[in-house]
Amino acid sequence: MTEAAPTSHDHRHFAELYETHDDPWGFETSWYEHRKYDLTLASLPRSRYRRGLEPGCANGALTQRLAGRCDHLDAYDLVADAVARATRRLRHLPHVTVTRARFPRHQPAGTGDLLVWSEVGYYLTDAGLDVASAGLDRWLEPGGTVVAVHYTGATDYPRTAESVHDWLDTFTFLVPAVRLDDEQFQLRVWTRR
């Protein structure tokens, strides 16, 4: 039996990062992260969402902020240590569900009106783009919001921030709403027709 084509960057990369560092990207201490979170929340066109989805939630730093804008929020990550940290951080928020799952193959049942891709899209392979496309189309409700924010510096990831955002621009059912080009990241927001 042959395994399906990989859909994202090698998961061992992330597990190794968490084995050697409690906060590998500085979610708790980095001005870059805190500023990016503030701008991400400010870019949301609606004050409230019925149901949000955040793949690649890491330790839940952004998830905690998004929770204040969602009636229910599903968040997941593929690294067990990250999920454990996010679960501890968010345990006082009963409307937030944190699970261990792999982006883009995991899509929770039902639909929602907010999808946040914070630094996850550039890990997608070609096969991953196909899976993510189908998942986005199935999950996001009419009038729903897609947010994509990605670092623009040099990486060894399969994609760049610009290529992910350009790809999302090709979705005929998404209407561009916000475009922010920072010196370190790109932030894009679309609304579903």
PDB file of C-alpha atoms in Angstrom:
ATOM      1  CA  MET A   1       0.000   0.000   0.000  1.00  0.00           C
ATOM      2  CA  THR A   2       1.430   3.397  -0.940  1.00  0.00           C
ATOM      3  CA  GLU A   3       1.075   6.386   1.323  1.00  0.00           C
ATOM      4  CA  ALA A   4      -0.691   9.484   0.019  1.00  0.00           C
ATOM      5  CA  ALA A   5       1.528  12.361  -1.079  1.00  0.00           C
ATOM      6  CA  PRO A   6       2.698  14.492   1.839  1.00  0.00           C
ATOM      7  CA  THR A   7       0.519  17.548   2.317  1.00  0.00           C
ATOM      8  CA  SER A   8       2.821  19.659   4.472  1.00  0.00           C
ATOM      9  CA  HIS A   9       6.332  20.160   5.817  1.00  0.00           C
ATOM     10  CA  ASP A  10       7.803  17.188   7.711  1.00  0.00           C
ATOM     11  CA  HIS A  11       6.082  17.027  11.107  1.00  0.00           C
ATOM     12  CA  ARG A  12       9.303  15.889  12.799  1.00  0.00           C
ATOM     13  CA  HIS A  13      10.705  19.382  12.248  1.00  0.00           C
ATOM     14  CA  PHE A  14       8.061  20.848  14.595  1.00  0.00           C
ATOM     15  CA  ALA A  15       8.312  18.093  17.197  1.00  0.00           C
ATOM     16  CA  GLU A  16      12.088  18.607  17.402  1.00  0.00           C
ATOM     17  CA  LEU A  17      11.637  22.360  17.879  1.00  0.00           C
ATOM     18  CA  TYR A  18       9.337  21.813  20.851  1.00  0.00           C
ATOM     19  CA  GLU A  19      11.658  19.170  22.328  1.00  0.00           C
ATOM     20  CA  THR A  20      14.476  21.719  22.531  1.00  0.00           C
ATOM     21  CA  HIS A  21      12.581  24.925  23.358  1.00  0.00           C
ATOM     22  CA  ASP A  22       9.444  25.772  25.357  1.00  0.00           C
ATOM     23  CA  ASP A  23       8.561  28.645  23.022  1.00  0.00           C
ATOM     24  CA  PRO A  24      10.418  28.094  19.747  1.00  0.00           C
ATOM     25  CA  TRP A  25       9.027  31.142  17.938  1.00  0.00           C
ATOM     26  CA  GLY A  26       8.831  33.509  20.908  1.00  0.00           C
ATOM     27  CA  PHE A  27       5.030  33.607  21.026  1.00  0.00           C
ATOM     28  CA  GLU A  28       5.201  34.868  24.614  1.00  0.00           C
ATOM     29  CA  THR A  29       8.038  37.377  24.279  1.00  0.00           C
ATOM     30  CA  SER A  30       8.447  38.494  20.668  1.00  0.00           C
ATOM     31  CA  TRP A  31       7.292  41.981  19.667  1.00  0.00           C
ATOM     32  CA  TYR A  32       6.870  40.594  16.137  1.00  0.00           C
ATOM     33  CA  GLU A  33       4.339  38.026  17.393  1.00  0.00           C
ATOM     34  CA  HIS A  34       2.453  40.406  19.697  1.00  0.00           C
ATOM     35  CA  ARG A  35       2.181  43.074  17.001  1.00  0.00           C
ATOM     36  CA  LYS A  36       1.135  40.501  14.404  1.00  0.00           C
ATOM     37  CA  TYR A  37      -1.592  39.194  16.743  1.00  0.00           C
ATOM     38  CA  ASP A  38      -2.907  42.722  17.360  1.00  0.00           C
ATOM     39  CA  LEU A  39      -3.029  43.484  13.633  1.00  0.00           C
ATOM     40  CA  THR A  40      -4.651  40.122  12.873  1.00  0.00           C
ATOM     41  CA  LEU A  41      -7.464  40.810  15.332  1.00  0.00           C
ATOM     42  CA  ALA A  42      -7.839  44.402  14.125  1.00  0.00           C
ATOM     43  CA  SER A  43      -8.200  43.169  10.530  1.00  0.00           C
ATOM     44  CA  LEU A  44     -11.271  41.038  11.277  1.00  0.00           C
ATOM     45  CA  PRO A  45     -14.237  42.764   9.616  1.00  0.00           C
ATOM     46  CA  ARG A  46     -16.787  41.499  12.144  1.00  0.00           C
ATOM     47  CA  SER A  47     -16.780  41.955  15.891  1.00  0.00           C
ATOM     48  CA  ARG A  48     -18.135  38.470  16.537  1.00  0.00           C
ATOM     49  CA  TYR A  49     -18.015  35.049  14.876  1.00  0.00           C
ATOM     50  CA  ARG A  50     -20.224  32.027  15.457  1.00  0.00           C
ATOM     51  CA  ARG A  51     -17.463  29.457  14.963  1.00  0.00           C
ATOM     52  CA  GLY A  52     -13.766  29.897  14.256  1.00  0.00           C
ATOM     53  CA  LEU A  53     -11.055  27.484  13.192  1.00  0.00           C
ATOM     54  CA  GLU A  54      -7.325  27.894  13.785  1.00  0.00           C
ATOM     55  CA  PRO A  55      -5.087  25.134  12.420  1.00  0.00           C
ATOM     56  CA  GLY A  56      -1.510  25.119  13.699  1.00  0.00           C
ATOM     57  CA  CYS A  57      -2.436  26.811  16.976  1.00  0.00           C
ATOM     58  CA  ALA A  58       0.950  26.021  18.582  1.00  0.00           C
ATOM     59  CA  ASN A  59       0.832  26.972  22.269  1.00  0.00           C
ATOM     60  CA  GLY A  60      -2.475  28.838  21.927  1.00  0.00           C
ATOM     61  CA  ALA A  61      -1.172  32.413  22.238  1.00  0.00           C
ATOM     62  CA  LEU A  62      -3.201  33.682  19.256  1.00  0.00           C
ATOM     63  CA  THR A  63      -6.019  31.255  20.055  1.00  0.00           C
ATOM     64  CA  GLN A  64      -6.528  32.926  23.419  1.00  0.00           C
ATOM     65  CA  ARG A  65      -6.982  36.290  21.712  1.00  0.00           C
ATOM     66  CA  LEU A  66      -9.275  34.895  19.008  1.00  0.00           C
ATOM     67  CA  ALA A  67     -11.450  33.255  21.688  1.00  0.00           C
ATOM     68  CA  GLY A  68     -12.758  36.657  22.733  1.00  0.00           C
ATOM     69  CA  ARG A  69     -14.260  37.130  19.259  1.00  0.00           C
ATOM     70  CA  CYS A  70     -15.822  33.650  18.788  1.00  0.00           C
ATOM     71  CA  ASP A  71     -18.831  31.889  20.268  1.00  0.00           C
ATOM     72  CA  HIS A  72     -16.939  28.648  19.648  1.00  0.00           C
ATOM     73  CA  LEU A  73     -13.344  28.176  18.493  1.00  0.00           C
ATOM     74  CA  ASP A  74     -11.721  24.960  17.253  1.00  0.00           C
ATOM     75  CA  ALA A  75      -7.923  24.954  17.346  1.00  0.00           C
ATOM     76  CA  TYR A  76      -5.474  22.185  16.584  1.00  0.00           C
ATOM     77  CA  ASP A  77      -1.814  21.393  16.145  1.00  0.00           C
ATOM     78  CA  LEU A  78       0.116  18.286  15.173  1.00  0.00           C
ATOM     79  CA  VAL A  79       2.712  18.463  17.969  1.00  0.00           C
ATOM     80  CA  ALA A  80       1.630  16.828  21.235  1.00  0.00           C
ATOM     81  CA  ASP A  81       3.699  19.244  23.383  1.00  0.00           C
ATOM     82  CA  ALA A  82       2.131  22.256  21.682  1.00  0.00           C
ATOM     83  CA  VAL A  83      -1.374  20.852  22.138  1.00  0.00           C
ATOM     84  CA  ALA A  84      -0.681  20.224  25.835  1.00  0.00           C
ATOM     85  CA  ARG A  85       0.508  23.826  26.284  1.00  0.00           C
ATOM     86  CA  ALA A  86      -2.470  25.242  24.400  1.00  0.00           C
ATOM     87  CA  THR A  87      -4.862  23.079  26.411  1.00  0.00           C
ATOM     88  CA  ARG A  88      -3.384  24.344  29.700  1.00  0.00           C
ATOM     89  CA  ARG A  89      -3.512  27.955  28.519  1.00  0.00           C
ATOM     90  CA  LEU A  90      -7.137  27.720  27.346  1.00  0.00           C
ATOM     91  CA  ARG A  91      -8.633  25.396  29.978  1.00  0.00           C
ATOM     92  CA  HIS A  92     -10.602  28.291  31.509  1.00  0.00           C
ATOM     93  CA  LEU A  93     -12.375  28.908  28.178  1.00  0.00           C
ATOM     94  CA  PRO A  94     -15.034  26.190  27.746  1.00  0.00           C
ATOM     95  CA  HIS A  95     -15.997  27.445  24.274  1.00  0.00           C
ATOM     96  CA  VAL A  96     -12.511  26.618  22.914  1.00  0.00           C
ATOM     97  CA  THR A  97     -11.685  23.087  21.764  1.00  0.00           C
ATOM     98  CA  VAL A  98      -8.026  22.128  21.295  1.00  0.00           C
ATOM     99  CA  THR A  99      -7.151  18.852  19.586  1.00  0.00           C
ATOM    100  CA  ARG A 100      -4.151  17.145  18.103  1.00  0.00           C
ATOM    101  CA  ALA A 101      -4.514  16.893  14.335  1.00  0.00           C
ATOM    102  CA  ARG A 102      -2.620  17.587  11.143  1.00  0.00           C
ATOM    103  CA  PHE A 103      -3.201  20.504   8.796  1.00  0.00           C
ATOM    104  CA  PRO A 104      -4.599  20.443   6.145  1.00  0.00           C
ATOM    105  CA  ARG A 105      -6.104  16.961   6.369  1.00  0.00           C
ATOM    106  CA  HIS A 106      -8.101  17.687   9.517  1.00  0.00           C
ATOM    107  CA  GLN A 107     -11.338  19.611   9.157  1.00  0.00           C
ATOM    108  CA  PRO A 108     -13.812  19.512  12.042  1.00  0.00           C
ATOM    109  CA  ALA A 109     -17.372  18.469  11.246  1.00  0.00           C
ATOM    110  CA  GLY A 110     -19.844  21.150  10.338  1.00  0.00           C
ATOM    111  CA  THR A 111     -19.066  24.649   9.110  1.00  0.00           C
ATOM    112  CA  GLY A 112     -17.891  27.963  10.473  1.00  0.00           C
ATOM    113  CA  ASP A 113     -17.523  31.624   9.651  1.00  0.00           C
ATOM    114  CA  LEU A 114     -13.885  32.354  10.595  1.00  0.00           C
ATOM    115  CA  LEU A 115     -10.791  30.563   9.321  1.00  0.00           C
ATOM    116  CA  VAL A 116      -7.376  31.778  10.522  1.00  0.00           C
ATOM    117  CA  TRP A 117      -4.209  30.585   8.820  1.00  0.00           C
ATOM    118  CA  SER A 118      -1.473  32.151  10.918  1.00  0.00           C
ATOM    119  CA  GLU A 119       1.874  31.001   9.557  1.00  0.00           C
ATOM    120  CA  VAL A 120       0.617  27.598   8.377  1.00  0.00           C
ATOM    121  CA  GLY A 121      -0.076  28.022   4.647  1.00  0.00           C
ATOM    122  CA  TYR A 122       3.540  28.153   3.572  1.00  0.00           C
ATOM    123  CA  TYR A 123       4.110  24.632   4.870  1.00  0.00           C
ATOM    124  CA  LEU A 124       1.711  23.187   2.270  1.00  0.00           C
ATOM    125  CA  THR A 125       3.002  21.008  -0.535  1.00  0.00           C
ATOM    126  CA  ASP A 126       1.241  20.897  -3.919  1.00  0.00           C
ATOM    127  CA  ALA A 127      -0.876  17.991  -2.654  1.00  0.00           C
ATOM    128  CA  GLY A 128      -1.563  20.010   0.503  1.00  0.00           C
ATOM    129  CA  LEU A 129      -2.911  22.922  -1.505  1.00  0.00           C
ATOM    130  CA  ASP A 130      -5.496  20.609  -3.069  1.00  0.00           C
ATOM    131  CA  VAL A 131      -6.567  19.235   0.320  1.00  0.00           C
ATOM    132  CA  ALA A 132      -6.641  22.713   1.904  1.00  0.00           C
ATOM    133  CA  SER A 133      -8.672  24.090  -1.011  1.00  0.00           C
ATOM    134  CA  ALA A 134     -11.346  21.419  -0.661  1.00  0.00           C
ATOM    135  CA  GLY A 135     -11.444  21.848   3.120  1.00  0.00           C
ATOM    136  CA  LEU A 136     -11.749  25.615   2.934  1.00  0.00           C
ATOM    137  CA  ASP A 137     -14.559  25.387   0.368  1.00  0.00           C
ATOM    138  CA  ARG A 138     -16.473  22.816   2.436  1.00  0.00           C
ATOM    139  CA  TRP A 139     -15.992  24.433   5.849  1.00  0.00           C
ATOM    140  CA  LEU A 140     -16.323  28.212   5.311  1.00  0.00           C
ATOM    141  CA  GLU A 141     -19.873  29.542   5.302  1.00  0.00           C
ATOM    142  CA  PRO A 142     -21.141  32.292   2.958  1.00  0.00           C
ATOM    143  CA  GLY A 143     -20.185  35.651   4.450  1.00  0.00           C
ATOM    144  CA  GLY A 144     -17.375  33.994   6.412  1.00  0.00           C
ATOM    145  CA  THR A 145     -13.880  35.420   6.845  1.00  0.00           C
ATOM    146  CA  VAL A 146     -10.509  33.919   5.879  1.00  0.00           C
ATOM    147  CA  VAL A 147      -7.381  35.448   7.431  1.00  0.00           C
ATOM    148  CA  ALA A 148      -3.909  34.488   6.235  1.00  0.00           C
ATOM    149  CA  VAL A 149      -0.812  35.979   7.830  1.00  0.00           C
ATOM    150  CA  HIS A 150       2.698  34.751   7.046  1.00  0.00           C
ATOM    151  CA  TYR A 151       6.299  35.740   7.697  1.00  0.00           C
ATOM    152  CA  THR A 152       8.050  37.106   4.602  1.00  0.00           C
ATOM    153  CA  GLY A 153      11.682  36.452   5.525  1.00  0.00           C
ATOM    154  CA  ALA A 154      13.835  33.663   4.122  1.00  0.00           C
ATOM    155  CA  THR A 155      12.727  30.129   5.025  1.00  0.00           C
ATOM    156  CA  ASP A 156      13.172  26.589   3.736  1.00  0.00           C
ATOM    157  CA  TYR A 157       9.390  26.021   3.611  1.00  0.00           C
ATOM    158  CA  PRO A 158       7.649  24.709   0.481  1.00  0.00           C
ATOM    159  CA  ARG A 159       5.972  28.090  -0.188  1.00  0.00           C
ATOM    160  CA  THR A 160       6.378  31.804   0.453  1.00  0.00           C
ATOM    161  CA  ALA A 161       3.854  34.109   2.084  1.00  0.00           C
ATOM    162  CA  GLU A 162       3.227  35.782  -1.252  1.00  0.00           C
ATOM    163  CA  SER A 163       2.619  32.516  -3.097  1.00  0.00           C
ATOM    164  CA  VAL A 164       0.076  31.358  -0.484  1.00  0.00           C
ATOM    165  CA  HIS A 165      -1.788  34.659  -0.602  1.00  0.00           C
ATOM    166  CA  ASP A 166      -1.687  34.788  -4.412  1.00  0.00           C
ATOM    167  CA  TRP A 167      -3.135  31.255  -4.445  1.00  0.00           C
ATOM    168  CA  LEU A 168      -5.973  32.311  -2.127  1.00  0.00           C
ATOM    169  CA  ASP A 169      -6.634  35.261  -4.455  1.00  0.00           C
ATOM    170  CA  THR A 170      -7.504  32.752  -7.207  1.00  0.00           C
ATOM    171  CA  PHE A 171     -10.556  31.459  -5.300  1.00  0.00           C
ATOM    172  CA  THR A 172     -13.501  32.964  -7.158  1.00  0.00           C
ATOM    173  CA  PHE A 173     -15.728  32.649  -4.089  1.00  0.00           C
ATOM    174  CA  LEU A 174     -13.392  34.816  -1.956  1.00  0.00           C
ATOM    175  CA  VAL A 175     -13.495  38.619  -2.113  1.00  0.00           C
ATOM    176  CA  PRO A 176     -10.374  40.481  -0.904  1.00  0.00           C
ATOM    177  CA  ALA A 177     -11.122  42.664   2.113  1.00  0.00           C
ATOM    178  CA  VAL A 178      -7.795  43.635   3.769  1.00  0.00           C
ATOM    179  CA  ARG A 179      -4.219  43.744   2.496  1.00  0.00           C
ATOM    180  CA  LEU A 180      -1.331  44.689   4.778  1.00  0.00           C
ATOM    181  CA  ASP A 181       2.299  44.433   3.705  1.00  0.00           C
ATOM    182  CA  ASP A 182       4.574  44.786   6.697  1.00  0.00           C
ATOM    183  CA  GLU A 183       8.363  44.604   6.401  1.00  0.00           C
ATOM    184  CA  GLN A 184       8.257  41.205   8.161  1.00  0.00           C
ATOM    185  CA  PHE A 185       4.887  39.681   7.252  1.00  0.00           C
ATOM    186  CA  GLN A 186       1.920  39.820   4.906  1.00  0.00           C
ATOM    187  CA  LEU A 187      -1.617  39.883   6.242  1.00  0.00           C
ATOM    188  CA  ARG A 188      -4.595  39.206   3.973  1.00  0.00           C
ATOM    189  CA  VAL A 189      -8.321  38.939   4.675  1.00  0.00           C
ATOM    190  CA  TRP A 190     -11.054  37.658   2.345  1.00  0.00           C
ATOM    191  CA  THR A 191     -14.825  37.348   2.708  1.00  0.00           C
ATOM    192  CA  ARG A 192     -16.737  34.482   1.174  1.00  0.00           C
ATOM    193  CA  ARG A 193     -19.409  35.526  -1.331  1.00  0.00           C
TER     194      ARG A 193
END
